[in-house]
PDB file of C-alpha atoms in Angstrom:
ATOM      1  CA  MET A  15      24.510  -1.769  10.994  1.00  0.00           C
ATOM      2  CA  LYS A  16      24.875  -2.727  14.815  1.00  0.00           C
ATOM      3  CA  MET A  17      24.366  -6.638  14.590  1.00  0.00           C
ATOM      4  CA  PRO A  18      22.118  -8.288  17.122  1.00  0.00           C
ATOM      5  CA  LEU A  19      23.829  -9.841  20.357  1.00  0.00           C
ATOM      6  CA  ARG A  20      24.273 -13.578  20.825  1.00  0.00           C
ATOM      7  CA  PHE A  21      21.913 -14.366  23.597  1.00  0.00           C
ATOM      8  CA  PRO A  22      22.386 -17.724  25.805  1.00  0.00           C
ATOM      9  CA  TRP A  23      21.087 -21.046  25.461  1.00  0.00           C
ATOM     10  CA  LEU A  24      17.356 -21.325  27.029  1.00  0.00           C
ATOM     11  CA  ILE A  25      15.661 -23.997  27.786  1.00  0.00           C
ATOM     12  CA  PRO A  26      11.369 -22.912  28.461  1.00  0.00           C
ATOM     13  CA  ALA A  27      10.118 -24.415  31.456  1.00  0.00           C
ATOM     14  CA  LEU A  28       6.531 -24.179  30.609  1.00  0.00           C
ATOM     15  CA  LEU A  29       4.037 -25.280  32.679  1.00  0.00           C
ATOM     16  CA  PRO A  30       1.056 -27.893  32.257  1.00  0.00           C
ATOM     17  CA  LEU A  31      -1.744 -25.820  30.684  1.00  0.00           C
ATOM     18  CA  ALA A  32      -5.144 -25.886  30.121  1.00  0.00           C
ATOM     19  CA  MET A  33      -6.748 -28.034  27.692  1.00  0.00           C
ATOM     20  CA  ALA A  34      -6.994 -25.148  24.967  1.00  0.00           C
ATOM     21  CA  SER A  35      -3.121 -24.627  25.788  1.00  0.00           C
ATOM     22  CA  PRO A  36      -0.347 -26.016  23.150  1.00  0.00           C
ATOM     23  CA  ALA A  37      -0.365 -29.835  23.798  1.00  0.00           C
ATOM     24  CA  LEU A  38       2.990 -30.972  24.749  1.00  0.00           C
ATOM     25  CA  SER A  39       3.682 -34.601  23.256  1.00  0.00           C
ATOM     26  CA  ASP A  40       3.694 -37.292  25.432  1.00  0.00           C
ATOM     27  CA  ASP A  41       7.799 -36.878  26.353  1.00  0.00           C
ATOM     28  CA  ALA A  42       6.976 -33.868  27.815  1.00  0.00           C
ATOM     29  CA  GLU A  43      11.080 -33.101  28.629  1.00  0.00           C
ATOM     30  CA  ALA A  44      11.697 -33.572  25.031  1.00  0.00           C
ATOM     31  CA  THR A  45       9.778 -30.726  23.275  1.00  0.00           C
ATOM     32  CA  ALA A  46       8.363 -27.870  24.299  1.00  0.00           C
ATOM     33  CA  THR A  47       6.258 -25.092  22.524  1.00  0.00           C
ATOM     34  CA  ALA A  48       6.144 -21.482  21.381  1.00  0.00           C
ATOM     35  CA  ILE A  49       3.889 -19.440  20.381  1.00  0.00           C
ATOM     36  CA  PHE A  50       4.488 -16.644  17.524  1.00  0.00           C
ATOM     37  CA  GLY A  51       1.509 -14.191  15.479  1.00  0.00           C
ATOM     38  CA  GLY A  52       3.797 -13.033  12.794  1.00  0.00           C
ATOM     39  CA  GLY A  53       0.831 -12.244   9.928  1.00  0.00           C
ATOM     40  CA  CYS A  54      -0.577 -14.732   7.989  1.00  0.00           C
ATOM     41  CA  PHE A  55      -0.348 -18.298   9.944  1.00  0.00           C
ATOM     42  CA  TRP A  56       0.364 -19.952   6.555  1.00  0.00           C
ATOM     43  CA  CYS A  57       3.219 -17.973   5.930  1.00  0.00           C
ATOM     44  CA  VAL A  58       4.948 -18.460   9.551  1.00  0.00           C
ATOM     45  CA  GLU A  59       4.492 -22.103   9.270  1.00  0.00           C
ATOM     46  CA  GLU A  60       6.145 -22.259   6.188  1.00  0.00           C
ATOM     47  CA  ALA A  61       9.364 -20.136   7.967  1.00  0.00           C
ATOM     48  CA  PHE A  62       9.414 -22.335  11.426  1.00  0.00           C
ATOM     49  CA  ASP A  63       8.938 -25.723   9.373  1.00  0.00           C
ATOM     50  CA  LYS A  64      12.340 -24.743   7.754  1.00  0.00           C
ATOM     51  CA  VAL A  65      14.206 -24.827  11.195  1.00  0.00           C
ATOM     52  CA  ASP A  66      16.172 -27.890  12.297  1.00  0.00           C
ATOM     53  CA  GLY A  67      14.966 -29.026  15.702  1.00  0.00           C
ATOM     54  CA  VAL A  68      11.148 -27.763  14.939  1.00  0.00           C
ATOM     55  CA  VAL A  69       9.039 -30.873  14.707  1.00  0.00           C
ATOM     56  CA  ALA A  70       5.527 -29.338  13.879  1.00  0.00           C
ATOM     57  CA  THR A  71       3.939 -26.387  13.656  1.00  0.00           C
ATOM     58  CA  THR A  72       0.162 -25.580  13.917  1.00  0.00           C
ATOM     59  CA  SER A  73      -1.669 -22.546  12.801  1.00  0.00           C
ATOM     60  CA  GLY A  74      -4.536 -21.411  15.076  1.00  0.00           C
ATOM     61  CA  PHE A  75      -5.472 -18.493  17.289  1.00  0.00           C
ATOM     62  CA  SER A  76      -4.479 -16.927  20.167  1.00  0.00           C
ATOM     63  CA  GLY A  77      -4.656 -13.487  22.636  1.00  0.00           C
ATOM     64  CA  GLY A  78      -8.767 -12.954  22.187  1.00  0.00           C
ATOM     65  CA  HIS A  79     -11.949 -13.848  24.545  1.00  0.00           C
ATOM     66  CA  VAL A  80     -13.806 -15.787  22.723  1.00  0.00           C
ATOM     67  CA  GLU A  81     -13.189 -19.421  23.271  1.00  0.00           C
ATOM     68  CA  ASN A  82     -12.596 -21.918  20.034  1.00  0.00           C
ATOM     69  CA  PRO A  83     -13.350 -19.250  17.745  1.00  0.00           C
ATOM     70  CA  SER A  84     -13.935 -19.916  14.049  1.00  0.00           C
ATOM     71  CA  TYR A  85     -11.643 -18.414  11.185  1.00  0.00           C
ATOM     72  CA  ASP A  86     -14.591 -16.359  10.001  1.00  0.00           C
ATOM     73  CA  GLN A  87     -14.789 -14.750  13.410  1.00  0.00           C
ATOM     74  CA  VAL A  88     -11.655 -13.975  14.040  1.00  0.00           C
ATOM     75  CA  VAL A  89     -11.181 -12.012  10.319  1.00  0.00           C
ATOM     76  CA  ALA A  90     -14.707 -10.105  11.148  1.00  0.00           C
ATOM     77  CA  GLY A  91     -13.080  -8.721  14.147  1.00  0.00           C
ATOM     78  CA  GLY A  92     -14.253  -8.656  17.544  1.00  0.00           C
ATOM     79  CA  THR A  93     -12.571 -11.749  19.071  1.00  0.00           C
ATOM     80  CA  GLY A  94      -9.672  -9.997  19.671  1.00  0.00           C
ATOM     81  CA  HIS A  95      -7.419 -13.060  18.786  1.00  0.00           C
ATOM     82  CA  VAL A  96      -4.529 -13.272  17.058  1.00  0.00           C
ATOM     83  CA  GLU A  97      -3.375 -15.348  13.688  1.00  0.00           C
ATOM     84  CA  VAL A  98      -0.734 -17.766  15.362  1.00  0.00           C
ATOM     85  CA  VAL A  99       1.501 -20.599  14.864  1.00  0.00           C
ATOM     86  CA  LYS A 100       1.880 -22.746  17.761  1.00  0.00           C
ATOM     87  CA  VAL A 101       5.795 -24.009  17.194  1.00  0.00           C
ATOM     88  CA  GLU A 102       6.580 -27.631  18.588  1.00  0.00           C
ATOM     89  CA  TYR A 103      10.448 -27.987  19.010  1.00  0.00           C
ATOM     90  CA  GLU A 104      13.142 -30.065  20.942  1.00  0.00           C
ATOM     91  CA  PRO A 105      15.129 -28.284  22.971  1.00  0.00           C
ATOM     92  CA  ASP A 106      18.632 -29.976  22.787  1.00  0.00           C
ATOM     93  CA  GLN A 107      18.345 -29.441  19.228  1.00  0.00           C
ATOM     94  CA  VAL A 108      16.975 -25.639  19.044  1.00  0.00           C
ATOM     95  CA  ASP A 109      16.750 -23.325  21.453  1.00  0.00           C
ATOM     96  CA  TYR A 110      14.107 -20.605  22.103  1.00  0.00           C
ATOM     97  CA  ALA A 111      16.889 -17.470  21.370  1.00  0.00           C
ATOM     98  CA  THR A 112      16.950 -18.974  17.900  1.00  0.00           C
ATOM     99  CA  LEU A 113      13.255 -19.159  17.434  1.00  0.00           C
ATOM    100  CA  LEU A 114      13.227 -15.367  18.588  1.00  0.00           C
ATOM    101  CA  HIS A 115      15.599 -14.847  15.518  1.00  0.00           C
ATOM    102  CA  VAL A 116      13.795 -16.324  12.976  1.00  0.00           C
ATOM    103  CA  PHE A 117      10.431 -14.874  14.381  1.00  0.00           C
ATOM    104  CA  TRP A 118      12.064 -11.720  14.023  1.00  0.00           C
ATOM    105  CA  ARG A 119      13.282 -11.896  10.900  1.00  0.00           C
ATOM    106  CA  ASN A 120      10.149 -12.991   9.496  1.00  0.00           C
ATOM    107  CA  VAL A 121       8.082 -10.315  10.444  1.00  0.00           C
ATOM    108  CA  ASP A 122       7.782  -6.161   9.960  1.00  0.00           C
ATOM    109  CA  PRO A 123       8.599  -5.250  13.722  1.00  0.00           C
ATOM    110  CA  PHE A 124       7.142  -2.235  12.849  1.00  0.00           C
ATOM    111  CA  ALA A 125       3.876  -2.485  11.402  1.00  0.00           C
ATOM    112  CA  VAL A 126       1.001  -1.479  13.669  1.00  0.00           C
ATOM    113  CA  GLU A 127      -2.066  -3.884  13.366  1.00  0.00           C
ATOM    114  CA  ARG A 128      -1.176  -5.643  10.156  1.00  0.00           C
ATOM    115  CA  GLN A 129       1.474  -7.447   8.490  1.00  0.00           C
ATOM    116  CA  PHE A 130       2.290  -6.654   4.810  1.00  0.00           C
ATOM    117  CA  CYS A 131      -0.773  -6.694   2.654  1.00  0.00           C
ATOM    118  CA  ASP A 132      -2.837  -8.151   5.270  1.00  0.00           C
ATOM    119  CA  ARG A 133      -4.432  -5.150   7.668  1.00  0.00           C
ATOM    120  CA  GLY A 134      -6.440  -5.652  10.710  1.00  0.00           C
ATOM    121  CA  LYS A 135      -5.885  -6.585  14.967  1.00  0.00           C
ATOM    122  CA  HIS A 136      -5.969 -10.177  14.102  1.00  0.00           C
ATOM    123  CA  TYR A 137      -2.944  -9.829  11.960  1.00  0.00           C
ATOM    124  CA  ARG A 138      -0.930  -7.599  14.248  1.00  0.00           C
ATOM    125  CA  SER A 139       2.644  -9.348  15.387  1.00  0.00           C
ATOM    126  CA  ALA A 140       3.005 -10.738  18.551  1.00  0.00           C
ATOM    127  CA  ILE A 141       4.940 -13.272  20.925  1.00  0.00           C
ATOM    128  CA  PHE A 142       3.142 -14.579  23.445  1.00  0.00           C
ATOM    129  CA  TYR A 143       5.511 -16.234  26.250  1.00  0.00           C
ATOM    130  CA  GLY A 144       5.090 -19.171  28.545  1.00  0.00           C
ATOM    131  CA  SER A 145       7.632 -18.192  31.267  1.00  0.00           C
ATOM    132  CA  GLU A 146       9.449 -15.277  32.877  1.00  0.00           C
ATOM    133  CA  GLU A 147      12.631 -16.537  30.826  1.00  0.00           C
ATOM    134  CA  GLU A 148      10.918 -16.444  27.581  1.00  0.00           C
ATOM    135  CA  ARG A 149       9.084 -12.940  28.582  1.00  0.00           C
ATOM    136  CA  GLU A 150      12.509 -11.337  29.649  1.00  0.00           C
ATOM    137  CA  LEU A 151      14.506 -13.014  26.493  1.00  0.00           C
ATOM    138  CA  ALA A 152      11.647 -11.763  24.018  1.00  0.00           C
ATOM    139  CA  GLU A 153      12.021  -8.435  25.542  1.00  0.00           C
ATOM    140  CA  ALA A 154      15.766  -8.026  25.329  1.00  0.00           C
ATOM    141  CA  THR A 155      15.166  -8.750  21.546  1.00  0.00           C
ATOM    142  CA  ARG A 156      12.460  -6.192  21.094  1.00  0.00           C
ATOM    143  CA  ASP A 157      15.104  -3.844  22.949  1.00  0.00           C
ATOM    144  CA  GLU A 158      17.766  -4.536  21.308  1.00  0.00           C
ATOM    145  CA  LEU A 159      16.270  -4.462  17.602  1.00  0.00           C
ATOM    146  CA  ALA A 160      14.664  -0.788  19.097  1.00  0.00           C
ATOM    147  CA  GLU A 161      18.105   0.361  19.531  1.00  0.00           C
ATOM    148  CA  ARG A 162      19.371  -1.289  16.172  1.00  0.00           C
ATOM    149  CA  PHE A 163      16.859   0.286  13.888  1.00  0.00           C
ATOM    150  CA  GLU A 164      16.293   3.717  16.313  1.00  0.00           C
ATOM    151  CA  ARG A 165      12.747   3.071  15.744  1.00  0.00           C
ATOM    152  CA  ASN A 166      10.005   1.958  18.017  1.00  0.00           C
ATOM    153  CA  ILE A 167       9.046  -1.951  17.751  1.00  0.00           C
ATOM    154  CA  ALA A 168       5.377  -2.426  17.421  1.00  0.00           C
ATOM    155  CA  THR A 169       5.256  -6.460  18.260  1.00  0.00           C
ATOM    156  CA  GLU A 170       3.171  -6.859  21.183  1.00  0.00           C
ATOM    157  CA  ILE A 171       4.697  -8.933  23.721  1.00  0.00           C
ATOM    158  CA  THR A 172       2.193 -10.504  26.232  1.00  0.00           C
ATOM    159  CA  SER A 173       1.679 -13.860  28.281  1.00  0.00           C
ATOM    160  CA  PHE A 174       0.070 -16.980  26.766  1.00  0.00           C
ATOM    161  CA  GLU A 175      -3.377 -17.817  28.052  1.00  0.00           C
ATOM    162  CA  SER A 176      -4.990 -20.055  25.646  1.00  0.00           C
ATOM    163  CA  PHE A 177      -4.511 -21.558  22.005  1.00  0.00           C
ATOM    164  CA  TYR A 178      -7.158 -22.830  19.764  1.00  0.00           C
ATOM    165  CA  PRO A 179      -6.405 -24.527  16.386  1.00  0.00           C
ATOM    166  CA  ALA A 180      -7.697 -23.117  13.146  1.00  0.00           C
ATOM    167  CA  GLU A 181      -9.637 -24.987  10.674  1.00  0.00           C
ATOM    168  CA  GLU A 182      -7.891 -28.288   9.108  1.00  0.00           C
ATOM    169  CA  TYR A 183      -7.811 -26.265   5.691  1.00  0.00           C
ATOM    170  CA  HIS A 184      -5.499 -23.951   7.167  1.00  0.00           C
ATOM    171  CA  GLN A 185      -2.927 -26.391   8.429  1.00  0.00           C
ATOM    172  CA  ASP A 186      -0.113 -27.139   6.193  1.00  0.00           C
ATOM    173  CA  TYR A 187      -1.866 -24.637   3.438  1.00  0.00           C
ATOM    174  CA  TYR A 188       1.342 -23.724   1.782  1.00  0.00           C
ATOM    175  CA  ARG A 189       2.200 -27.603   1.442  1.00  0.00           C
ATOM    176  CA  LYS A 190      -1.460 -28.534   0.364  1.00  0.00           C
ATOM    177  CA  ASN A 191      -2.120 -25.732  -2.343  1.00  0.00           C
ATOM    178  CA  PRO A 192       1.448 -24.340  -3.298  1.00  0.00           C
ATOM    179  CA  VAL A 193       0.615 -22.442  -6.139  1.00  0.00           C
ATOM    180  CA  ARG A 194      -2.211 -20.756  -4.559  1.00  0.00           C
ATOM    181  CA  TYR A 195       0.112 -20.061  -1.879  1.00  0.00           C
ATOM    182  CA  GLN A 196       2.811 -18.560  -3.552  1.00  0.00           C
ATOM    183  CA  TYR A 197       0.520 -16.141  -5.555  1.00  0.00           C
ATOM    184  CA  TYR A 198      -0.747 -14.962  -2.752  1.00  0.00           C
ATOM    185  CA  LYS A 199       2.775 -14.559  -0.761  1.00  0.00           C
ATOM    186  CA  ALA A 200       4.650 -13.030  -3.552  1.00  0.00           C
ATOM    187  CA  ALA A 201       0.986 -10.361  -4.145  1.00  0.00           C
ATOM    188  CA  CYS A 202       1.141  -9.534  -0.534  1.00  0.00           C
ATOM    189  CA  GLY A 203       4.562  -8.535  -0.794  1.00  0.00           C
ATOM    190  CA  ARG A 204       5.869 -10.534   2.170  1.00  0.00           C
ATOM    191  CA  GLU A 205       9.375 -11.044   0.865  1.00  0.00           C
ATOM    192  CA  ARG A 206      10.282  -7.900  -0.690  1.00  0.00           C
ATOM    193  CA  ARG A 207       9.142  -6.444   2.803  1.00  0.00           C
ATOM    194  CA  LEU A 208      10.894  -8.686   4.674  1.00  0.00           C
ATOM    195  CA  ASN A 209      14.239  -8.005   2.190  1.00  0.00           C
ATOM    196  CA  GLU A 210      13.674  -4.074   2.440  1.00  0.00           C
ATOM    197  CA  VAL A 211      13.924  -4.367   6.669  1.00  0.00           C
ATOM    198  CA  TRP A 212      16.459  -7.280   7.244  1.00  0.00           C
ATOM    199  CA  GLY A 213      18.512  -7.728   3.663  1.00  0.00           C
ATOM    200  CA  ASP A 214      20.361 -10.663   3.880  1.00  0.00           C
ATOM    201  CA  GLU A 215      18.939 -11.749   7.370  1.00  0.00           C
ATOM    202  CA  ALA A 216      15.809 -12.212   5.929  1.00  0.00           C
ATOM    203  CA  GLY A 217      14.280 -15.862   6.995  1.00  0.00           C
ATOM    204  CA  GLY A 218      16.261 -15.676   9.514  1.00  0.00           C
ATOM    205  CA  LEU A 219      17.795 -19.474   8.888  1.00  0.00           C
ATOM    206  CA  GLY A 220      21.443 -18.018  10.034  1.00  0.00           C
ATOM    207  CA  GLN A 221      22.975 -18.447  13.078  1.00  0.00           C
ATOM    208  CA  PRO A 222      21.799 -15.737  15.413  1.00  0.00           C
TER     209      PRO A 222
END
């Protein structure tokens, strides 16, 4: 099997965004943010919280046309949003290329408008880029995977516009409700499918 290429160091240059966008810390040079949609945002939080250099994750919504939507509005359909996680990280500890490596190995890149047992447009996998450098790298990794697997990649790559945090009970759900979370994750078949697609690379915590 063809192994993924190693990508160069990248520090994304995210410009100040609107109030609804990801909030950088007071020391904007010390941290950066990335936005990923990979199905249930509880699971995406857990995946990125394991990455050295990630300092915070926040579940929320991006990609829609309704301001400050509720979870119920999003899952009902019609808002256009995706369940996403805002990843705040230290670029001197982890680069955007590594975050992409982790992202891909925590999604089914072939699934259209769903992830694992969760179906609907709001569960589609997506990368929301905040700079041209991020766009180019995201598209390069997508194209490489398409060549590697000889299949179309369904993951959406689109420019970031806004981020709205989900309700508080969704934040850190996997930590607050470990039994319910593990039951959901197992019943949804997430790990099983990731192992089918990625084998030993599932989870993406190895070096890219």
